[in-house]
Coordinates of N, CA and C in Angstrom, one line a residue:
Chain A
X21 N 221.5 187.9 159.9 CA 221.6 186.6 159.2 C 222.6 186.6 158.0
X22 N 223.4 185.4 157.7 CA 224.1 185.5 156.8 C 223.6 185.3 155.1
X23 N 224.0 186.4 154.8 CA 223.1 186.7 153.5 C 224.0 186.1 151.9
X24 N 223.6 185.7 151.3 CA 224.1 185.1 150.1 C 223.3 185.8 148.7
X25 N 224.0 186.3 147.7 CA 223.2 186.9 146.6 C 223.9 185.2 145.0
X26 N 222.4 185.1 144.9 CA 222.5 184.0 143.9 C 221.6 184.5 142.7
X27 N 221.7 184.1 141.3 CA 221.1 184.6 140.3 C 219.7 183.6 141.0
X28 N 218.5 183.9 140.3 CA 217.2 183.3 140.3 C 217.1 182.2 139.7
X29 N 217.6 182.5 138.1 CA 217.6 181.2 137.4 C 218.6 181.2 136.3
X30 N 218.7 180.0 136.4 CA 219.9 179.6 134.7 C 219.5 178.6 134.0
X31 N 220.2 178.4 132.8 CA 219.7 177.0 132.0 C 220.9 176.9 131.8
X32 N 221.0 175.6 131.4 CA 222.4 174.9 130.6 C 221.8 173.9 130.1
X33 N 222.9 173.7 128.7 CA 222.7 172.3 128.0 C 223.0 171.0 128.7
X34 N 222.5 170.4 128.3 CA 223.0 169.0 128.8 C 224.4 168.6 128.6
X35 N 225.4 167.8 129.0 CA 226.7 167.5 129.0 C 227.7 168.6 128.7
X36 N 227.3 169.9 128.7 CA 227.9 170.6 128.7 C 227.9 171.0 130.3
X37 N 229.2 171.7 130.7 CA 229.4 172.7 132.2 C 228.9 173.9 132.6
X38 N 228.3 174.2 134.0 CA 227.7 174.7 134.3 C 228.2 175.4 135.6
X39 N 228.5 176.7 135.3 CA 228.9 177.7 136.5 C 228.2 178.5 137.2
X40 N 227.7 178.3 138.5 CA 226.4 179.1 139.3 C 227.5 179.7 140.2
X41 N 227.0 180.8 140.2 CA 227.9 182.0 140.8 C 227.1 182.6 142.1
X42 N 227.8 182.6 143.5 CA 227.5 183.6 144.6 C 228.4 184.2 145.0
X43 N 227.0 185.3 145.7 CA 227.9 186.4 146.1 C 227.9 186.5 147.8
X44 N 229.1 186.3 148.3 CA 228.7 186.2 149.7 C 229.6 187.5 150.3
X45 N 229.2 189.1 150.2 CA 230.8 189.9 150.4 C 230.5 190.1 152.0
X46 N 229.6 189.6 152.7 CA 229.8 189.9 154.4 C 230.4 188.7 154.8
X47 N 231.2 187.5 154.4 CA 231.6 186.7 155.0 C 233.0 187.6 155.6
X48 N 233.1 186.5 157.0 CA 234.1 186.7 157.9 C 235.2 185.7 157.4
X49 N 236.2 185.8 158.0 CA 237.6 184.7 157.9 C 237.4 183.6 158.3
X50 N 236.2 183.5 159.2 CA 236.3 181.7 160.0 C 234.9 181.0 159.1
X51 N 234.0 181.8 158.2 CA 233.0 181.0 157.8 C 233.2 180.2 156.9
X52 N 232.5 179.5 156.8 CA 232.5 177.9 155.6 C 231.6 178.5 154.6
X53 N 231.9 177.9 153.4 CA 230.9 178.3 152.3 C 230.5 176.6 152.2
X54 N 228.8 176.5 151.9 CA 228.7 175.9 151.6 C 227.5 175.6 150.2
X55 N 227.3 174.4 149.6 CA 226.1 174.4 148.9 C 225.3 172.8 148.9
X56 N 224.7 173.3 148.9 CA 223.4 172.6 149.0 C 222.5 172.7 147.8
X57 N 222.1 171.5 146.9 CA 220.9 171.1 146.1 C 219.6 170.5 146.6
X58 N 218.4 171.2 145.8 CA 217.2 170.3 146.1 C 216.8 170.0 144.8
X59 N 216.8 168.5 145.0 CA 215.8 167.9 143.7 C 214.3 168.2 143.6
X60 N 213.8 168.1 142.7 CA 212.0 168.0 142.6 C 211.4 167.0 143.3
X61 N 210.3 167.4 144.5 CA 210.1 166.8 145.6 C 210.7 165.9 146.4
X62 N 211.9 166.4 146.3 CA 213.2 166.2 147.6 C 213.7 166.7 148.6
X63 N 214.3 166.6 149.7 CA 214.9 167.0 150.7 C 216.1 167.7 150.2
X64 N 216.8 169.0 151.1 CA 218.0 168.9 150.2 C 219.1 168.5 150.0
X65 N 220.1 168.2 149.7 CA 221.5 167.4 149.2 C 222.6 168.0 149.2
X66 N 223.6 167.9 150.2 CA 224.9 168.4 150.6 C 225.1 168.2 149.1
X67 N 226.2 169.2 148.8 CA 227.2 169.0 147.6 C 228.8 169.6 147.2
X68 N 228.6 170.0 148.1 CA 230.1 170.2 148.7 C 230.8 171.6 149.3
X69 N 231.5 171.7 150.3 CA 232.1 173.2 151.3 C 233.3 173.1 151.2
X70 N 233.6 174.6 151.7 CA 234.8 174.7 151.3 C 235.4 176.1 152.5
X71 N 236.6 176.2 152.6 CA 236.7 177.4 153.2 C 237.7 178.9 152.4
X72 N 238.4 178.3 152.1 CA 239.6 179.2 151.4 C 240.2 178.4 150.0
X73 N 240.2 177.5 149.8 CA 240.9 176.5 148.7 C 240.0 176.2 148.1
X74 N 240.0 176.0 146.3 CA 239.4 175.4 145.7 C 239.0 173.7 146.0
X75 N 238.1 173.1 146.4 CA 237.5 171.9 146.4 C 237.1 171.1 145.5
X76 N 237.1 169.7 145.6 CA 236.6 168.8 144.4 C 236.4 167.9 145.0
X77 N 235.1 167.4 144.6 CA 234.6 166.3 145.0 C 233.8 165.1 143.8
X78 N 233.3 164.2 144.2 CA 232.4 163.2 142.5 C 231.6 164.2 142.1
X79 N 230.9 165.0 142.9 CA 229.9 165.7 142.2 C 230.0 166.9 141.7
X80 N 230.9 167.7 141.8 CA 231.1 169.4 141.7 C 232.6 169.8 142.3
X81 N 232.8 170.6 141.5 CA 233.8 171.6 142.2 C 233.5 172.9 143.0
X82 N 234.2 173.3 143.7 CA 234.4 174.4 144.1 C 234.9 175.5 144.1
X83 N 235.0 177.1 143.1 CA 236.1 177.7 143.1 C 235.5 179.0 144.0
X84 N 236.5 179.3 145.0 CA 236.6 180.6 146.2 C 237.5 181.5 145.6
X85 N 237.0 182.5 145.3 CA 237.8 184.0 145.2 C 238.5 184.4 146.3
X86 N 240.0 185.0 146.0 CA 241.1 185.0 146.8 C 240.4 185.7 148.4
X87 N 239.3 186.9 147.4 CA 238.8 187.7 148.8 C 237.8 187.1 149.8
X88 N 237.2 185.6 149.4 CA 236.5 184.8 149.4 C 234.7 185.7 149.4
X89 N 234.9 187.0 149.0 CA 233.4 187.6 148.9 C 232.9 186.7 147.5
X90 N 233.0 186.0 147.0 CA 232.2 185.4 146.0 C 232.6 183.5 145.5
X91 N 232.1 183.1 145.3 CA 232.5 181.4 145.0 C 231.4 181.0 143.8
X92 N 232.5 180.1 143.1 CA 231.0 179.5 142.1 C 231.5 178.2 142.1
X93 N 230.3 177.5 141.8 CA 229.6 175.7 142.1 C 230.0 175.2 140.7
X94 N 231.0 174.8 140.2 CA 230.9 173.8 139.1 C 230.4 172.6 138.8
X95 N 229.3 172.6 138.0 CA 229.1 171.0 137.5 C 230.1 170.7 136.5
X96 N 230.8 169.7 135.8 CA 231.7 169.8 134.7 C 230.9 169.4 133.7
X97 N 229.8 168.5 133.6 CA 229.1 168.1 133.0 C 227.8 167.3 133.2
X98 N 227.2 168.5 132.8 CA 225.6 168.5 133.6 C 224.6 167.4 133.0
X99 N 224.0 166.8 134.0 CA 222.9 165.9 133.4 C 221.9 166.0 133.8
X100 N 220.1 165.9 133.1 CA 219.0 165.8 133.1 C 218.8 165.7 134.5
X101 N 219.5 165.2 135.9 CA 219.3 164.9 136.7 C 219.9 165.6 137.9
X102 N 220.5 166.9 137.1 CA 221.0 167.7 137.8 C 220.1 169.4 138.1
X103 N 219.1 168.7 137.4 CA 218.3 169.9 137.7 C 217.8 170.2 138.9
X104 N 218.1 171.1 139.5 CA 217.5 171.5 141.3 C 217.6 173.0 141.1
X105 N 216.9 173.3 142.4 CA 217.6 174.5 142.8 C 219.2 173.7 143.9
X106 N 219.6 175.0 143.9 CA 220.9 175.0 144.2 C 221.5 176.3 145.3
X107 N 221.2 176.0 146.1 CA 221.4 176.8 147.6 C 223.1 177.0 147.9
X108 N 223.5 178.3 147.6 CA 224.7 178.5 148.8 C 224.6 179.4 149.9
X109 N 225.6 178.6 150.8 CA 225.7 179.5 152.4 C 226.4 179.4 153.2
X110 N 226.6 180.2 153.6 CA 227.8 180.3 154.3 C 227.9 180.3 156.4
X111 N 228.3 179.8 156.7 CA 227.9 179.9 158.4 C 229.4 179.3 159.0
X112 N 229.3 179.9 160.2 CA 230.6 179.8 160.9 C 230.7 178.4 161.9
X113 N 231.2 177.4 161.0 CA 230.7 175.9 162.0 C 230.0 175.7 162.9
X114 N 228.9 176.5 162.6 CA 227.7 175.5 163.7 C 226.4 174.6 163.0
X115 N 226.2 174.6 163.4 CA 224.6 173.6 162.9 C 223.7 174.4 162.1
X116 N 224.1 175.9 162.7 CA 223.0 176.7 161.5 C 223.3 177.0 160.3
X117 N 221.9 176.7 159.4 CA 222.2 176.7 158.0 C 221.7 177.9 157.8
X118 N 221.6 179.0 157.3 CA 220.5 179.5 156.8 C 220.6 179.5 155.3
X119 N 219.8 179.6 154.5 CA 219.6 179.1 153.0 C 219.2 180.1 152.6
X120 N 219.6 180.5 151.3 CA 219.4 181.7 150.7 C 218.0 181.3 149.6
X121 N 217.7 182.3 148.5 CA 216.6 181.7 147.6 C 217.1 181.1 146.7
X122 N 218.4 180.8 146.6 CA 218.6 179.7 145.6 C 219.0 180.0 144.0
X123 N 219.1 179.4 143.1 CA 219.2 179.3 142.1 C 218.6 178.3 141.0
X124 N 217.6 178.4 140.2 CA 216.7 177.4 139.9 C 217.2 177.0 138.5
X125 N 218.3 176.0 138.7 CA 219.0 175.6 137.4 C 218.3 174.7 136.2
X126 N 217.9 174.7 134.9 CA 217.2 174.0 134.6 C 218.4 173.4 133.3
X127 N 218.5 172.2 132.8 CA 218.9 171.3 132.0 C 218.1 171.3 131.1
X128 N 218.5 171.6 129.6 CA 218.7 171.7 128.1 C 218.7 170.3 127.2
X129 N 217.5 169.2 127.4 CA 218.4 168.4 126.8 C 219.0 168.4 125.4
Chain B
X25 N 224.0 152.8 155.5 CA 222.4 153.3 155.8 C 222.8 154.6 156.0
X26 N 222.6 155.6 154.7 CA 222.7 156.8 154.4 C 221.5 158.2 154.7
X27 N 220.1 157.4 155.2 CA 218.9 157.8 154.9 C 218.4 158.2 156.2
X28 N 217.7 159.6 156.1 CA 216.7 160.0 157.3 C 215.6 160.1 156.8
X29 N 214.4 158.9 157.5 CA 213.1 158.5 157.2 C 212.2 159.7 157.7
X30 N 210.6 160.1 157.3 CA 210.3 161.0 158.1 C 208.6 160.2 158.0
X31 N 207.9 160.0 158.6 CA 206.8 159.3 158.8 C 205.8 160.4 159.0
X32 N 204.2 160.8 159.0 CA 203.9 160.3 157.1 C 204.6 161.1 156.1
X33 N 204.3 161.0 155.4 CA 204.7 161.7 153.7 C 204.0 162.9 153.7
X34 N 202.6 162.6 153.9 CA 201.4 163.8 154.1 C 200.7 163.3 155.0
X35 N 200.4 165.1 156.1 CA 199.2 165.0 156.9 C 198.5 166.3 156.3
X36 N 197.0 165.9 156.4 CA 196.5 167.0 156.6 C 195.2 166.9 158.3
X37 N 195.3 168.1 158.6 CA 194.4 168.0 160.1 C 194.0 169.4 160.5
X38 N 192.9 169.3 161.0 CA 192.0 170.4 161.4 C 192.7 171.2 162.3
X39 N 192.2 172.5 162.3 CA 193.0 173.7 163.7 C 192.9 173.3 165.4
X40 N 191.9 172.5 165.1 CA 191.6 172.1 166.8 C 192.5 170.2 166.8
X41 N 193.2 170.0 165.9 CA 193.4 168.1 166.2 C 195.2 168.5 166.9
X42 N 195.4 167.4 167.2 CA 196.9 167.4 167.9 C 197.5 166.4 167.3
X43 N 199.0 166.1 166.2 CA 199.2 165.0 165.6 C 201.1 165.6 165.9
X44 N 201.5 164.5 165.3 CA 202.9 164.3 165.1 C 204.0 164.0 164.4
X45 N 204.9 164.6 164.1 CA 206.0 164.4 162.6 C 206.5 163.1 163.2
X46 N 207.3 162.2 162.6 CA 208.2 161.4 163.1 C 209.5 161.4 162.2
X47 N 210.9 161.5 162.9 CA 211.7 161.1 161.8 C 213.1 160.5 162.5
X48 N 213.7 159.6 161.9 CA 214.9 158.8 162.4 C 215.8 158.6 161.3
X49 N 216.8 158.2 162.0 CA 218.2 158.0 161.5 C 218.9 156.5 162.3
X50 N 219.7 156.3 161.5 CA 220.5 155.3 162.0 C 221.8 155.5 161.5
X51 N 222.4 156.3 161.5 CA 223.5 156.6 161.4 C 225.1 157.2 162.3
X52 N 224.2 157.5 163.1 CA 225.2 157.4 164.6 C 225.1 159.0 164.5
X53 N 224.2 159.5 164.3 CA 224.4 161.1 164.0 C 223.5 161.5 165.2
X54 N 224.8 162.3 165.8 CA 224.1 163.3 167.1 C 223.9 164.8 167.3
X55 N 223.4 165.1 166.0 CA 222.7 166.7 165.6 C 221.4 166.0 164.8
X56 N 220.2 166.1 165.2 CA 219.5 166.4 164.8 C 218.1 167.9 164.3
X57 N 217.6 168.1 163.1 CA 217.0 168.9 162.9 C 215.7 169.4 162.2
X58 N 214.5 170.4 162.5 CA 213.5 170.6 161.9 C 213.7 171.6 161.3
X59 N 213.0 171.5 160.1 CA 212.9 172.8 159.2 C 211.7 172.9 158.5
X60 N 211.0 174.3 158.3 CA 209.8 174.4 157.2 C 210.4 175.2 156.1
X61 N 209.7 174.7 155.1 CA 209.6 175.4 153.8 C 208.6 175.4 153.0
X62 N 208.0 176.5 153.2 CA 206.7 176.6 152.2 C 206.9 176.7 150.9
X63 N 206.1 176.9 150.1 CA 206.3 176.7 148.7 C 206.7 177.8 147.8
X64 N 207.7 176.9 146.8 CA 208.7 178.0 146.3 C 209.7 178.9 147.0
X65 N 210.1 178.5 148.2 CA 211.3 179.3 149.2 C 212.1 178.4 149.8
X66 N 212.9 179.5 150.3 CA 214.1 177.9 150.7 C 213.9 177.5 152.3
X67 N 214.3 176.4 152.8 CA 214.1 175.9 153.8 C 214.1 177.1 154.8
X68 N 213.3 176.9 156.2 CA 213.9 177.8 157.2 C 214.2 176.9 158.6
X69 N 215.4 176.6 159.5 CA 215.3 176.2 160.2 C 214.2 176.5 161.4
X70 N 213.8 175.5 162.0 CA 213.2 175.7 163.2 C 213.8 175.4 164.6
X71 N 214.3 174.4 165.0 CA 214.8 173.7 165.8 C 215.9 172.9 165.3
X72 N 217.3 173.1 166.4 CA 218.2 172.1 166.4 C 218.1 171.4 167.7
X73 N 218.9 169.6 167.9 CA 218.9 169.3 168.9 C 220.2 168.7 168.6
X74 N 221.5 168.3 169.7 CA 222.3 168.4 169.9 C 222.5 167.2 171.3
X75 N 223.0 166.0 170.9 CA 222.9 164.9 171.8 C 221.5 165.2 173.0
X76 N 221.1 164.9 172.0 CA 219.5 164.6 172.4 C 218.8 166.1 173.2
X77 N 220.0 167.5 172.7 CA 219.3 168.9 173.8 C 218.9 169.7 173.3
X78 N 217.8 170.2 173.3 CA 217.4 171.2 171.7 C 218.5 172.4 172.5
X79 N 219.4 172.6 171.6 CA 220.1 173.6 171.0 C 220.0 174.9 170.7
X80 N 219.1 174.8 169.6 CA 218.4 176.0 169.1 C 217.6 175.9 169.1
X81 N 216.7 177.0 169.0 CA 214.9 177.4 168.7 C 214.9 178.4 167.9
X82 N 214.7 178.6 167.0 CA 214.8 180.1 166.2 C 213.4 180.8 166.5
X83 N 213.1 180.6 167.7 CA 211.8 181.5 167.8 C 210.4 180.9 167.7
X84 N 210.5 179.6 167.5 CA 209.0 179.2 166.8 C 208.2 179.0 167.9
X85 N 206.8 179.4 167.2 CA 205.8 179.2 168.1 C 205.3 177.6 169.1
X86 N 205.2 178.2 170.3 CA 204.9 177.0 171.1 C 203.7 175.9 170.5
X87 N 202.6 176.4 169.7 CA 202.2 175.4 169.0 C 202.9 174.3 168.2
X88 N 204.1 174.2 168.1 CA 205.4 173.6 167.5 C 206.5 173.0 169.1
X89 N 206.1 171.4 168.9 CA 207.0 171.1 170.1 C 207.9 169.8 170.3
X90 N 209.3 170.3 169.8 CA 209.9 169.0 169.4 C 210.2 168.1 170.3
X91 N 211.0 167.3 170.1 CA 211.2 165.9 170.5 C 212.3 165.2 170.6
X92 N 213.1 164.9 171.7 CA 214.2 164.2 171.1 C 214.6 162.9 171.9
X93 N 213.3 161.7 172.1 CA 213.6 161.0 172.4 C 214.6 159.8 173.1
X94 N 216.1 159.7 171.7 CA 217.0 158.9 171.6 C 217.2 159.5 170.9
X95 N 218.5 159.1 170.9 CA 220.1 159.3 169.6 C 219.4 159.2 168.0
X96 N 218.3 158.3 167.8 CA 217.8 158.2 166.4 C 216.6 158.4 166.6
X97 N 216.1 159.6 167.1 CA 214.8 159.7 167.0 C 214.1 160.9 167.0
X98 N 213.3 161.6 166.4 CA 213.3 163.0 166.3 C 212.0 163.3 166.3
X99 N 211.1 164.2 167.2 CA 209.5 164.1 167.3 C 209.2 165.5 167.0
X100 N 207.9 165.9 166.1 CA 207.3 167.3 166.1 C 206.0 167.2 166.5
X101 N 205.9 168.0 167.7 CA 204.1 168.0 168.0 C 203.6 168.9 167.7
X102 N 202.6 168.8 167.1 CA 201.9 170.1 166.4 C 200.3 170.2 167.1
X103 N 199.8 171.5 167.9 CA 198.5 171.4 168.6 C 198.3 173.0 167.7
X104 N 197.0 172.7 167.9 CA 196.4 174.1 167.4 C 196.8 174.8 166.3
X105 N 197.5 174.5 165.0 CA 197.9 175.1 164.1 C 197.1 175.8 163.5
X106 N 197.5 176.8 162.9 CA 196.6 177.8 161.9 C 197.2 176.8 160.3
X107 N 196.1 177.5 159.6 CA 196.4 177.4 157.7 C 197.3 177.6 157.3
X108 N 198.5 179.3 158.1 CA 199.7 179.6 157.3 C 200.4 178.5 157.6
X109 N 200.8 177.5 159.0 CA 202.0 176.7 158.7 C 201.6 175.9 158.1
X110 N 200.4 175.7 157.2 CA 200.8 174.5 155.8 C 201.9 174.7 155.1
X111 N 203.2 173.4 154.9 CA 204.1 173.5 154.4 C 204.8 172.2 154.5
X112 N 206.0 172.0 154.0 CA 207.2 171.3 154.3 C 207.2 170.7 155.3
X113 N 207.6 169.7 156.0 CA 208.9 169.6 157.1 C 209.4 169.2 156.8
X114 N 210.9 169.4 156.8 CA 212.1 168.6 156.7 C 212.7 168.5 158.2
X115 N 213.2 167.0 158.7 CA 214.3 166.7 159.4 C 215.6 166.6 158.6
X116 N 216.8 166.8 159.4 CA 217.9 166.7 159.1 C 219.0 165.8 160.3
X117 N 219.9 165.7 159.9 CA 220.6 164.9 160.8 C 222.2 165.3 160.2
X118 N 223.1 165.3 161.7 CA 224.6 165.3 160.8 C 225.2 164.7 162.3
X119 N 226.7 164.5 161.8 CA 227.2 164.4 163.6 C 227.4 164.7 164.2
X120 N 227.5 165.8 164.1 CA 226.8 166.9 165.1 C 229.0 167.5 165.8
X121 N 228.7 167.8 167.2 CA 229.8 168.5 168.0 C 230.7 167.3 168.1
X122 N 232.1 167.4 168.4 CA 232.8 168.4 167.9 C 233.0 168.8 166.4
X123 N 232.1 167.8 165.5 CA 232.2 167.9 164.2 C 231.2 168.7 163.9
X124 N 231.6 170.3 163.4 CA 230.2 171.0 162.8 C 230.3 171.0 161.4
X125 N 231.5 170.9 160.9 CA 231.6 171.7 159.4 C 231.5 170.2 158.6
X126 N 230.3 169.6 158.6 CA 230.0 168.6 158.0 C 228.3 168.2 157.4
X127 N 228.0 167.6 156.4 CA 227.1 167.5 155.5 C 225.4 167.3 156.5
X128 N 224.8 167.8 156.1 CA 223.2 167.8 157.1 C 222.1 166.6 156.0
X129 N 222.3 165.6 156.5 CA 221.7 164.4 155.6 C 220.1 165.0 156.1
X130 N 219.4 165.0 154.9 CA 217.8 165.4 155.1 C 216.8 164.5 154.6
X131 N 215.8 164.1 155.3 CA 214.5 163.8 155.0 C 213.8 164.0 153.6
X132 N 212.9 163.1 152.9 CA 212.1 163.7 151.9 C 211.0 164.9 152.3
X133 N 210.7 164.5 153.9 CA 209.7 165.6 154.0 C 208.7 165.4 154.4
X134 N 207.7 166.0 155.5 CA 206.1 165.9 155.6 C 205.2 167.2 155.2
X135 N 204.9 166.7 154.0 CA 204.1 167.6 153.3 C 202.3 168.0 154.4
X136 N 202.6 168.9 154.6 CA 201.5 169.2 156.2 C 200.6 170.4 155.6
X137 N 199.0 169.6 155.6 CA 198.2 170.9 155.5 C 197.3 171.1 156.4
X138 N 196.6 172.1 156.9 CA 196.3 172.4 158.1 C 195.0 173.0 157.3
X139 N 193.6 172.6 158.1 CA 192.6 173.0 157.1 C 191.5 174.3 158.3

């Protein structure tokens, strides 16, 4: 199974940025990194993938290490409502996700 | 219409009853999927279906038996469950083939307890 190493938990202040870091060193050259949030009593929420190139999207950035064994999730500026856990994973374009335990980010107001 | 519904919110039902997840989309999305997650862990897939073909099975028990009616329609039958699968369900949905490397829109969930 493709394995992801994510801290347990972080805090950040509110409006301030927030960098969640994984570690993914068994990825292959064709896999996708991706991440996924779950809100409190929610489903979870795409938030953005990537393969080799830094990404940017409304909600987060994405920065990939040249050797792509590790990537971190930027929020630029975190809000009250950005509290989730925060799932990355990595899979080789198919439908399977598998989800690591996550990262249980909490906001500072 | 961004949204995958899942019908009810909560069941709870006895080890001997026979009941049903429900969940749909309208989004033109032809991957659909089931997942549990018990509490405090991260999702685990159960089943993918793939223009209307279950795809995958990651093994789950035949007390667990999905559904794939139509292009928007996604069924879990559940007979004889024990207490441990109280948990989660989530469906998911995306567009499935030739598009894989794309976002898995998910359900709030059927909170399911088995008594």
């Amino acid at each position: 199974d493709a394995k992801t190493t994510q801290p347990n938990s972080m805090e950040s202040n509110e409006e301030e940025p927030v960098h969640l870091p994984c570690n993914h060193s068994t990825i292959s050259g064709t896999d996708y990194i991706h991440w996924y949030r779950q809100l409190p009593s929610q489903g979870p929420e795409y938030v953005i993938h990537g393969l080799t190139s830094n990404v940017n999207n409304r909600m987060a950035s994405l920065a990939i290490a040249e050797d792509r064994k590790s990537s971190t999730l930027i929020l630029h500026r975190a809000t009250l409502r950005d509290a989730a856990v925060y799932y990355c994973i990595f899979n080789f374009g198919n439908e399977k996700l598998t989800f690591g335990t996550g990262t249980r980010l909490t906001i500072i107001p | 219409d961004t949204e995958v519904t899942q019908t009810p919110k909560h069941l709870v039902m006895g080890m001997t009853n026979k009941k049903s997840l429900k969940c749909e989309q309208h989004m033109g999305h032809r991957a659909m999927y089931w997942y549990k997650q018990k509490a405090k862990k991260p999702p685990e897939l159960m089943f993918v279906y793939s223009y209307e073909k279950l795809s995958i099975n990651e093994s789950v028990p035949s007390r667990f038996s999905p559904e794939c009616p139509n292009s928007s329609l996604l069924n879990l039958h559940l007979h004889a469950l024990q207490p441990e699968d109280s948990a989660l369900y989530l469906c998911a949905s995306s567009q499935g083939r030739p598009l894989l490397v794309v976002e898995q829109f998910f359900g709030p969930g059927t909170r399911l307890t088995v008594l």
